[in-house]
Coordinates of C-alpha atoms and ligand atoms in Angstrom, one line a residue:
Chain A
X30 CA -0.3 -0.1 0.2
X31 CA 1.2 3.3 -1.0
X32 CA 1.1 5.8 1.8
X33 CA 1.8 9.7 1.9
X34 CA 3.4 9.6 4.9
X35 CA 6.0 7.0 4.2
X36 CA 6.6 9.1 0.9
X37 CA 7.1 12.2 2.8
X38 CA 9.6 10.4 4.9
X39 CA 11.6 8.5 2.5
X40 CA 12.4 11.7 0.5
X41 CA 11.2 10.1 -2.6
X42 CA 9.1 13.4 -3.2
X43 CA 12.1 15.5 -3.0
X44 CA 13.5 15.8 -6.6
X45 CA 10.0 16.3 -7.9
X46 CA 9.3 19.1 -5.6
X47 CA 12.5 20.7 -6.8
X48 CA 11.1 20.2 -10.2
X49 CA 8.1 22.0 -9.5
X50 CA 10.0 24.6 -7.3
X51 CA 11.6 25.6 -10.4
X52 CA 9.0 25.0 -12.8
X53 CA 8.0 28.0 -15.0
X54 CA 4.2 28.1 -14.7
X55 CA 4.8 28.5 -10.8
X56 CA 7.3 31.5 -11.3
X57 CA 6.7 35.0 -9.9
X58 CA 5.2 37.7 -12.2
X59 CA 5.8 41.5 -12.2
X60 CA 2.4 43.0 -12.6
X61 CA -0.9 43.0 -10.4
X62 CA -3.0 41.4 -13.1
X63 CA -2.0 38.0 -14.5
X64 CA -1.7 37.9 -18.5
X65 CA -3.0 34.5 -18.8
X66 CA -4.6 31.7 -17.1
X67 CA -1.4 29.5 -17.6
X68 CA 0.8 31.7 -15.1
X69 CA 0.1 30.5 -11.6
X70 CA 2.8 32.1 -9.7
X71 CA 3.3 29.7 -6.5
X72 CA 6.3 30.8 -4.6
X73 CA 7.6 27.4 -3.2
X74 CA 11.1 28.5 -2.8
X75 CA 10.6 28.9 0.8
X76 CA 8.8 25.5 1.3
X77 CA 11.2 22.7 2.1
X78 CA 9.3 19.1 0.9
X79 CA 9.1 18.7 5.0
X80 CA 6.7 21.6 5.0
X81 CA 4.2 19.0 3.3
X82 CA 3.9 16.7 6.5
X83 CA 3.0 19.5 8.8
X84 CA -0.9 20.3 8.3
X85 CA -2.0 23.6 8.1
X86 CA -4.2 24.0 11.5
X87 CA -7.1 26.3 11.7
X88 CA -5.3 29.0 13.5
X89 CA -2.8 28.9 10.7
X90 CA -5.1 29.4 7.6
X91 CA -4.4 32.9 7.4
X92 CA -0.5 32.6 6.6
X93 CA 1.8 32.8 3.9
X94 CA 2.5 29.0 4.2
X95 CA -1.2 28.3 4.1
X96 CA -1.4 30.8 0.8
X97 CA 1.3 28.9 -0.9
X98 CA -0.1 25.6 -0.2
X99 CA -3.6 26.3 -1.1
X100 CA -2.4 28.2 -4.3
X101 CA -0.5 24.8 -5.4
X102 CA -3.4 22.8 -4.5
X103 CA -5.7 25.0 -6.6
X104 CA -3.4 24.9 -9.3
X105 CA -3.1 21.1 -9.5
X106 CA -6.8 20.7 -9.6
X107 CA -7.2 23.5 -12.5
X108 CA -4.8 21.4 -14.7
X109 CA -7.9 19.5 -15.0
X110 CA -9.8 22.3 -16.4
X111 CA -9.1 23.5 -19.8
X112 CA -8.6 26.9 -20.6
X113 CA -8.3 28.4 -24.0
X114 CA -7.3 32.1 -24.8
X115 CA -9.8 34.5 -26.0
X116 CA -8.1 35.2 -29.5
X117 CA -5.2 33.6 -31.4
X118 CA -2.6 32.3 -29.3
X119 CA 0.3 34.6 -29.2
X120 CA 3.8 33.0 -29.2
X121 CA 3.8 33.4 -25.6
X122 CA 0.4 31.8 -25.0
X123 CA 1.5 28.8 -26.8
X124 CA 4.7 28.4 -24.7
X125 CA 2.7 29.1 -21.2
X126 CA -0.2 26.6 -22.5
X127 CA 2.1 23.9 -23.1
X128 CA 4.0 24.5 -20.2
X129 CA 1.0 24.4 -17.9
X130 CA -0.6 21.4 -19.3
X131 CA 2.5 19.4 -20.0
X132 CA 2.4 15.8 -19.1
X133 CA 5.6 15.7 -17.0
X134 CA 4.6 18.8 -15.0
X135 CA 0.9 17.4 -14.6
X136 CA 2.5 14.2 -13.2
X137 CA 4.6 15.7 -10.7
X138 CA 1.5 17.8 -9.2
X139 CA -0.2 14.6 -9.3
X140 CA 2.3 12.9 -7.4
X141 CA 2.7 15.5 -4.6
X142 CA -1.2 16.1 -4.7
X143 CA -2.1 13.6 -1.9
X144 CA 0.4 15.2 0.7
X145 CA -0.8 18.6 -0.2
X146 CA -4.4 17.5 0.3
X147 CA -3.4 16.2 3.7
X148 CA -1.8 19.6 4.6
X149 CA -4.8 21.6 3.7
X150 CA -7.7 19.4 4.7
X151 CA -6.5 18.0 7.8
X152 CA -8.2 21.1 9.5
X153 CA -11.9 19.8 8.5
X154 CA -10.9 16.5 10.4
X155 CA -9.6 18.3 13.1
X156 CA -12.8 20.4 13.5
X157 CA -15.6 18.1 12.4
X158 CA -17.0 14.8 13.6
X159 CA -20.1 13.6 13.0
X160 CA -21.4 10.2 15.1
X161 CA -24.4 8.5 16.2
X162 CA -27.4 6.7 14.9
X163 CA -28.6 9.3 11.9
X164 CA -31.7 8.6 10.1
X165 CA -33.2 10.6 7.0
X166 CA -35.9 11.9 9.6
X167 CA -32.8 13.4 11.3
X168 CA -31.0 14.5 8.5
X169 CA -34.1 16.2 7.5
X170 CA -34.8 18.3 10.4
X171 CA -31.3 19.1 10.7
X172 CA -31.3 20.5 7.4
X173 CA -34.4 22.5 7.9
X174 CA -33.2 23.8 11.2
X175 CA -29.9 25.0 9.6
X176 CA -31.6 26.8 6.6
X177 CA -34.6 28.3 8.4
X178 CA -31.9 29.9 10.8
X179 CA -29.6 30.9 7.7
X180 CA -32.7 32.3 5.7
X181 CA -33.8 34.2 9.1
X182 CA -30.7 36.2 9.0
X183 CA -29.7 39.2 6.6
X184 CA -26.3 38.3 4.9
X185 CA -23.2 40.0 6.8
X186 CA -21.3 40.1 3.5
X187 CA -24.0 42.7 2.1
X188 CA -24.3 44.7 5.3
X189 CA -20.3 45.0 5.6
X190 CA -19.8 45.9 2.0
X191 CA -22.8 48.4 2.2
X192 CA -21.7 50.1 5.1
X193 CA -18.1 50.3 3.9
X194 CA -16.5 53.7 3.2
X195 CA -15.5 52.0 -0.4
X196 CA -18.3 50.0 -0.9
X197 CA -17.6 49.5 -4.9
X198 CA -14.2 48.1 -4.2
X199 CA -15.5 46.0 -1.4
X200 CA -18.0 44.6 -3.7
X201 CA -15.4 44.0 -6.4
X202 CA -13.0 42.3 -3.9
X203 CA -16.0 39.9 -2.8
X204 CA -16.6 39.0 -6.4
X205 CA -12.8 38.4 -6.9
X206 CA -13.1 35.9 -4.1
X207 CA -15.9 33.9 -5.8
X208 CA -13.9 34.1 -9.2
X209 CA -11.8 30.7 -8.4
X210 CA -15.1 28.8 -8.4
X211 CA -17.3 30.6 -10.5
X212 CA -15.2 31.4 -13.6
X213 CA -15.1 27.6 -14.1
X214 CA -18.5 27.0 -12.3
X215 CA -19.7 23.2 -12.0
X216 CA -16.3 22.2 -13.1
X217 CA -16.0 20.1 -10.0
X218 CA -19.6 18.8 -10.5
X219 CA -18.2 17.6 -14.2
X220 CA -15.5 15.7 -12.4
X221 CA -18.3 13.9 -10.4
X222 CA -20.0 12.8 -13.7
X223 CA -18.0 10.1 -15.3
X224 CA -18.8 6.5 -14.4
X225 CA -21.9 4.3 -13.9
X226 CA -23.5 4.9 -10.5
X227 CA -27.2 4.4 -11.0
X228 CA -30.2 6.8 -11.1
X229 CA -28.5 9.4 -9.1
X230 CA -26.1 9.8 -11.7
X231 CA -28.9 11.0 -14.3
X232 CA -30.3 13.0 -11.6
X233 CA -27.1 14.7 -11.0
X234 CA -26.7 15.6 -14.5
X235 CA -30.0 17.2 -14.5
X236 CA -28.1 19.8 -12.4
X237 CA -25.4 20.1 -14.5
X238 CA -27.3 20.8 -17.6
X239 CA -28.4 23.8 -15.8
X240 CA -25.1 24.7 -14.4
X241 CA -23.8 24.6 -18.3
X242 CA -26.8 26.7 -19.7
X243 CA -28.4 23.7 -21.9
X244 CA -25.6 23.5 -24.4
X245 CA -26.2 27.6 -25.0
X246 CA -23.0 29.5 -24.2
X247 CA -24.6 32.7 -23.2
X248 CA -26.6 30.7 -20.6
X249 CA -23.8 29.0 -19.0
X250 CA -23.3 30.0 -15.7
X251 CA -19.4 31.1 -16.0
X252 CA -20.5 33.3 -18.9
X253 CA -23.1 35.0 -16.7
X254 CA -20.5 35.2 -14.1
X255 CA -17.9 36.7 -16.5
X256 CA -20.7 39.4 -17.8
X257 CA -21.3 40.4 -13.9
X258 CA -17.6 40.9 -13.6
X259 CA -17.4 43.2 -17.0
X260 CA -20.5 45.1 -15.7
X261 CA -18.8 46.0 -12.5
X262 CA -15.7 46.8 -14.5
X263 CA -13.6 44.2 -13.6
X264 CA -11.5 41.9 -16.2
X265 CA -13.4 38.8 -17.0
X266 CA -10.2 36.9 -18.1
X267 CA -9.8 33.9 -16.1
X268 CA -7.9 34.2 -12.9
X269 CA -6.6 37.4 -14.0
X270 CA -6.7 38.4 -10.0
X271 CA -5.4 35.3 -9.1
X272 CA -2.9 37.2 -6.9
X273 CA -5.6 38.3 -4.7
X274 CA -7.3 34.9 -4.0
X275 CA -7.1 34.6 -0.2
X276 CA -6.3 31.1 1.1
X277 CA -9.8 30.4 2.3
X278 CA -11.3 31.2 -1.0
X279 CA -9.0 28.8 -2.8
X280 CA -9.5 26.2 0.0
X281 CA -13.3 26.3 -0.7
X282 CA -13.0 26.0 -4.3
X283 CA -10.2 23.2 -3.6
X284 CA -12.9 21.5 -1.6
X285 CA -15.2 20.8 -4.0
X286 CA -12.5 19.5 -6.5
X287 CA -11.1 17.3 -3.8
X288 CA -14.8 15.5 -2.7
X289 CA -15.5 15.0 -6.3
X290 CA -12.2 13.6 -7.4
X291 CA -11.5 11.5 -4.4
X292 CA -14.3 8.8 -5.4
X293 CA -14.9 7.5 -1.7
X294 CA -16.0 11.0 -0.7
X295 CA -19.1 10.7 -3.0
X296 CA -21.4 10.8 -0.1
X297 CA -19.9 13.7 1.3
X298 CA -20.2 15.7 -1.9
X299 CA -23.7 14.9 -2.1
X300 CA -24.1 16.7 1.3
X301 CA -22.0 19.5 0.4
X302 CA -23.7 20.0 -2.7
X303 CA -27.3 20.1 -1.0
X304 CA -26.0 22.8 1.3
X305 CA -24.2 24.8 -1.5
X306 CA -27.5 24.9 -3.6
X307 CA -29.6 25.8 -0.5
X308 CA -28.1 28.7 0.7
X309 CA -27.5 30.3 -2.6
X310 CA -30.9 32.0 -3.3
X311 CA -31.0 33.9 0.1
X312 CA -27.6 35.2 -0.5
X313 CA -28.0 35.9 -4.1
X314 CA -31.2 38.1 -3.9
X315 CA -29.4 40.2 -1.4
X316 CA -26.1 40.4 -3.4
X317 CA -27.9 41.2 -6.5
X318 CA -29.8 44.1 -4.9
X319 CA -26.4 45.4 -3.6
X320 CA -24.6 45.4 -6.9
X321 CA -27.5 47.4 -8.4
X322 CA -27.3 49.8 -5.9
X323 CA -23.8 50.3 -5.9
X324 CA -23.2 50.3 -9.8
X325 CA -26.5 51.2 -11.1
X326 CA -29.6 49.7 -12.1
X327 CA -27.9 48.6 -15.5
X328 CA -25.7 46.4 -13.8
X329 CA -25.6 42.8 -15.1
X330 CA -26.8 40.9 -12.2
X331 CA -28.2 37.8 -13.9
X332 CA -25.7 35.5 -12.6
X333 CA -27.2 36.2 -9.5
X334 CA -30.7 36.4 -10.3
X335 CA -30.6 33.3 -12.2
X336 CA -29.4 31.3 -9.2
X337 CA -32.3 32.8 -7.0
X338 CA -34.8 30.7 -9.3
X339 CA -32.7 27.6 -10.5
X340 CA -31.2 27.0 -7.2
X341 CA -34.2 26.6 -5.4
X342 CA -35.1 23.9 -7.8
X343 CA -31.4 22.6 -7.1
X344 CA -32.0 22.5 -3.5
X345 CA -35.0 20.2 -3.7
X346 CA -33.3 18.0 -6.5
X347 CA -30.2 17.6 -4.3
X348 CA -32.5 16.3 -1.6
X349 CA -35.2 14.3 -3.2
X350 CA -33.3 13.1 -6.2
X351 CA -29.7 12.4 -4.7
X352 CA -29.8 12.6 -0.7
X353 CA -33.2 10.6 -0.3
X354 CA -32.9 7.6 -3.2
X355 CA -29.0 7.3 -2.0
X356 CA -29.9 6.7 1.7
X357 CA -32.9 4.6 0.8
X358 CA -30.6 2.2 -1.4
X359 CA -27.5 2.1 0.7
X360 CA -28.8 2.9 4.1
X361 CA -28.8 4.9 7.0
X362 CA -24.9 4.4 7.5
X363 CA -24.1 6.9 4.5
X364 CA -25.7 9.8 6.3
X365 CA -22.8 10.9 8.7
X366 CA -20.5 11.2 5.5
X367 CA -23.6 13.6 3.9
X368 CA -23.6 15.6 7.3
X369 CA -19.8 16.1 7.1
X370 CA -20.2 17.5 3.6
X371 CA -22.7 20.0 4.9
X372 CA -20.9 21.0 8.0
X373 CA -17.3 21.2 5.9
X374 CA -19.1 23.4 3.4
X375 CA -20.5 25.6 6.4
X376 CA -17.4 25.9 8.1
X377 CA -15.5 26.7 4.7
X378 CA -18.0 29.4 4.4
X379 CA -17.6 30.8 7.6
X380 CA -13.8 30.9 7.2
X381 CA -14.3 32.6 3.9
X382 CA -16.3 35.1 5.4
X383 CA -14.0 36.0 8.0
X384 CA -11.2 35.9 5.6
X385 CA -12.9 38.4 3.7
X386 CA -14.1 40.5 6.4
X387 CA -10.4 41.3 7.9
X388 CA -9.0 41.8 4.5
X389 CA -11.6 44.1 3.7
X390 CA -11.1 46.1 7.0
X391 CA -7.3 46.2 6.2
X392 CA -8.4 47.4 2.8
X393 CA -10.4 50.2 4.2
X394 CA -7.9 51.6 6.5
X395 CA -5.2 51.3 3.7
X396 CA -7.5 53.3 1.2
X397 CA -8.6 55.8 3.8
X398 CA -5.0 56.6 4.7
X399 CA -5.4 55.3 8.1
X400 CA -3.1 52.4 8.0
X401 CA -0.2 54.2 9.6
X402 CA 2.3 52.3 11.9
X403 CA 1.9 53.4 15.6
X404 CA 5.3 54.9 16.6
X405 CA 8.3 55.7 14.6
X406 CA 9.8 53.4 12.3
X407 CA 13.4 52.8 11.8
X408 CA 14.3 53.5 8.2
X409 CA 18.3 52.3 8.5
X410 CA 17.5 48.7 6.9
X411 CA 15.5 50.0 3.9
X412 CA 16.7 48.8 0.5
X413 CA 16.9 50.4 -3.0
X414 CA 14.8 49.0 -5.6
X415 CA 14.5 49.6 -9.4
X416 CA 11.0 50.9 -10.7
X417 CA 8.6 48.4 -11.5
X418 CA 10.2 45.9 -9.1
X419 CA 7.1 43.8 -7.6
X420 CA 6.4 42.6 -4.0
X421 CA 4.1 39.7 -5.1
X422 CA 0.6 39.7 -3.1
X423 CA 1.3 37.8 0.2
X424 CA 0.1 37.0 3.6
X425 CA 1.9 38.4 6.6
X426 CA 2.3 36.1 9.3
X427 CA 2.9 38.7 11.8
X428 CA 2.0 42.5 11.9
X429 CA 4.2 44.0 9.4
X430 CA 5.5 47.4 8.3
X431 CA 6.0 48.8 4.7
X432 CA 7.5 52.0 4.9
X433 CA 9.0 54.6 2.2
X434 CA 12.5 55.8 2.7
X435 CA 12.6 57.4 -0.7
X436 CA 10.7 57.5 -3.9
X437 CA 7.2 56.5 -4.3
X438 CA 5.5 52.7 -3.9
X439 CA 2.0 51.3 -4.7
X440 CA 0.6 49.3 -2.0
X441 CA -2.8 47.3 -2.3
X442 CA -4.5 44.8 -0.4
X443 CA -6.9 44.0 -3.2
X444 CA -9.1 46.8 -3.8
X445 CA -7.5 47.0 -7.2
X446 CA -6.7 50.9 -6.6
X447 CA -2.9 50.8 -5.0
X448 CA -2.3 53.6 -2.6
X449 CA 0.8 55.4 -3.2
X450 CA 3.1 55.8 -0.5
X451 CA 5.6 58.6 -0.8
X452 CA 9.0 59.5 1.2
X453 CA 8.4 59.1 5.0
X454 CA 5.0 57.3 4.8
X455 CA 4.6 54.0 6.3
X456 CA 1.7 51.5 6.6
X457 CA 1.0 48.7 9.2
X458 CA -0.3 45.3 7.7
X459 CA -2.1 43.1 10.5
X460 CA -1.1 39.5 10.8
X461 CA -2.9 37.4 8.8
X462 CA -3.4 40.2 6.1
X463 CA -2.3 39.7 2.2
X464 CA -0.5 42.9 0.8
X465 CA 1.4 43.7 -2.2
X466 CA 3.7 46.4 -3.4
X467 CA 5.2 48.0 -6.5
X468 CA 8.0 50.5 -7.0
X469 CA 6.7 53.4 -9.0
X470 CA 9.6 55.9 -9.3
X471 CA 13.3 55.1 -9.9
X472 CA 15.7 54.2 -6.9
X473 CA 12.8 54.1 -4.3
X474 CA 13.9 52.7 -0.9
X475 CA 11.9 50.9 1.0
X476 CA 11.6 48.6 3.9
X477 CA 9.3 45.6 4.6
X478 CA 9.2 44.0 8.0
X479 CA 7.8 42.8 10.8
X480 CA 6.7 45.4 13.0
X481 CA 8.9 44.0 15.7
X482 CA 11.9 44.7 13.9
X483 CA 11.2 47.9 12.3
X484 CA 10.1 49.7 15.3
X485 CA 12.7 52.5 16.0
X486 CA 14.3 52.1 19.5
X487 CA 14.8 54.9 22.2
Chain B
X163 CA -40.7 26.4 -44.4
X164 CA -40.6 22.7 -44.9
X165 CA -43.1 19.8 -44.0
X166 CA -41.7 16.6 -42.0
X167 CA -44.0 13.5 -41.4
X168 CA -44.4 11.5 -38.1
X169 CA -46.3 8.8 -37.1
X170 CA -50.3 9.9 -36.0
X171 CA -49.9 8.5 -32.8
X172 CA -49.8 9.8 -29.3
X173 CA -46.2 10.4 -28.0
X174 CA -44.7 9.8 -31.7
X175 CA -41.6 12.1 -32.1
X176 CA -39.5 13.4 -34.9
X177 CA -36.5 15.4 -34.4
X178 CA -35.1 17.9 -37.3
X179 CA -32.0 19.6 -37.0
X180 CA -32.0 21.2 -33.5
X181 CA -35.4 21.0 -32.8
X182 CA -37.6 17.8 -31.5
X183 CA -41.4 17.5 -32.0
X184 CA -44.1 15.4 -30.0
X185 CA -47.4 14.3 -30.7
X186 CA -49.7 14.5 -27.9
X187 CA -53.4 13.7 -27.4
X188 CA -55.5 16.7 -26.5
X189 CA -59.4 16.2 -25.8
X190 CA -59.1 13.3 -28.2
X191 CA -57.3 15.0 -31.2
X192 CA -53.5 14.2 -31.8
X193 CA -51.8 17.6 -31.8
X194 CA -48.0 18.0 -32.4
X195 CA -46.2 20.5 -30.3
X196 CA -42.6 21.6 -29.8
X197 CA -40.8 19.1 -27.4
X198 CA -39.5 21.8 -25.0
X199 CA -40.9 22.5 -21.5
X200 CA -42.2 25.9 -20.6
X201 CA -39.7 26.5 -18.0
X202 CA -36.1 25.8 -19.8
X203 CA -37.0 23.9 -22.2
X204 CA -36.5 20.6 -20.8
X205 CA -37.7 17.5 -23.2
X206 CA -41.1 16.5 -22.5
X207 CA -40.8 13.7 -24.6
X208 CA -38.9 12.3 -21.4
X209 CA -41.2 13.4 -19.0
X210 CA -44.3 11.7 -17.7
X211 CA -47.9 12.0 -19.3
X212 CA -50.9 12.2 -17.1
X213 CA -53.7 10.5 -19.0
X214 CA -56.5 12.3 -16.7
X215 CA -55.4 15.9 -16.8
X216 CA -53.5 15.5 -20.3
X217 CA -50.6 17.1 -19.1
X218 CA -46.7 16.3 -19.0
X219 CA -44.4 16.7 -15.9
X220 CA -41.0 17.7 -17.1
X221 CA -38.3 15.4 -16.3
X222 CA -35.8 18.3 -15.3
X223 CA -37.3 20.6 -12.6
X224 CA -40.7 18.7 -12.6
X225 CA -42.8 21.6 -13.6
X226 CA -46.2 20.5 -14.8
X227 CA -47.0 21.5 -18.2
X228 CA -50.8 21.6 -18.6
X229 CA -52.6 21.4 -21.6
X230 CA -53.0 25.3 -21.7
X231 CA -49.0 25.4 -21.7
X232 CA -48.9 22.5 -24.3
X233 CA -51.4 24.1 -26.6
X234 CA -48.9 27.5 -26.6
X235 CA -46.4 25.1 -28.2
X236 CA -48.5 23.5 -31.1
X237 CA -47.3 23.6 -34.4
X238 CA -49.5 23.6 -37.6
X239 CA -50.3 19.9 -38.5
X240 CA -52.4 17.5 -40.5
X241 CA -53.3 14.2 -40.1
X242 CA -54.0 11.6 -43.1
X243 CA -54.9 8.1 -41.7
X244 CA -52.1 7.1 -39.7
X245 CA -49.5 9.9 -40.8
X246 CA -49.1 13.3 -39.7
X247 CA -47.3 16.0 -41.2
X248 CA -46.2 19.2 -39.8
X249 CA -45.3 22.6 -41.3
X250 CA -42.1 23.8 -39.6
X251 CA -39.4 26.9 -40.0
X252 CA -36.6 25.9 -42.2
X253 CA -33.4 25.2 -40.5
X254 CA -30.8 27.6 -39.7
Ligands
LIG674 S1 -37.1 22.7 -18.1 FE1 -39.0 21.8 -17.4 S2 -39.2 21.9 -15.4 FE2 -37.5 23.0 -15.8
LIG675 FE1 -24.8 27.7 -11.1
LIG676 FE1 -27.0 25.4 -9.0

């Protein structure tokens, strides 16, 4: 039996890992927006292969190691998705295209995948256990209760975005957080389709037909989402905003890849799918309204409006056509896995919300000119960088200071309109938050250091 | 316009190009409808026929297409013996 733990300790993965560290799709770029879906900057350089044997605990989700591992896992799954350029292949496209989908590169990724999955999803095992004699009656009562409570509460995301000082930027940042999932909507479901698994196979296909717009491109859910992005002034190119995907947003998307590609998790998927379909109508109704209020009545909100209607069907279909017949056929023993799927989606949803709110708070402060560090900053260690030098968006593990000793530097946290810091200005980035920077003038000198090391003494 | 034939019996079907047509009995008369659900265009021919109410439950989201709904999807038809002819738009 091949065991991931043994592989890790045998160092058999080491050469593959080095190959991935040096691979072209994972190298850094120099710009805020990615120009092709085949570029997936993933900074593995500081992660030794041993980092894979250490799970990302719940309290470590908002760290740089978690971001890198989650970028990696997301990219591994995404090699299963075909992306083609929007126009003719440029020479660079052709090269990048072949590199991203190169069989050797895919094989190396596939080989480390179980270890990365273990590192990223262990926190679900830590947090969730389902036990006891569950029956269909329990499951239904449980779902009903969760759903009633959920629908009795107005969306906190909508409230926070509405009340933000920069609501448009906040709303866009939210759309970016769901983009890793929605830009290739239902690709995870597509992974669940191959095979031959009885009547529920056909029931799942019916949901899939809706997701893919009945073979009409204009109705495909990913197409609707692209139109929403464009209508609020965002770029709809696949993963153009890759750099701003928070670790929790990546994890949420990867979770559905995980439970659809790991076939024994089928029952968990059925539960998770039910919950995701179930919560969409209530949220989307509110978010659609918010987009119209913020960006005008002409905003293309069809993506959200469409789901208000169709996901009421999907919720019912998931319960009556997937869950119920499955339990009837295989017995109550499959219910706990379904409950786990429901709870895992809820937990990941909550984490993504927390991550988003904290990032939003930082962006609000940054853009409102309020993120200055407390006390003076010692600029002695500031380093000179040429114009265009790029500090890739990353998570700060501890409170960190970014200070400009000379010149101009753009700083952003995901609001997409970087704030320009000038000589003598500084910002503090709270622990767990993402930040990126780009030198905007020749010969700028800047300092990027943990707060504890940057404070001026005396 | 073109003319397409199908057998004159309840639930007979014909497919031409991108479109499907379905023959259904309505009030004792055979009529031909576009084989598309009023909701999202699901294949009514794969749904369930209710003899009593003469309506069809769509297989996709299980909406009931009543005789009135079905009536809206009628195409011109003529029955000669056991052959039905329908007149439908050209493809493309
Ligand atoms: S398409 Fe017929 S019920 Fe939805
Ligand atoms: Fe959808
Ligand atoms: Fe759906």
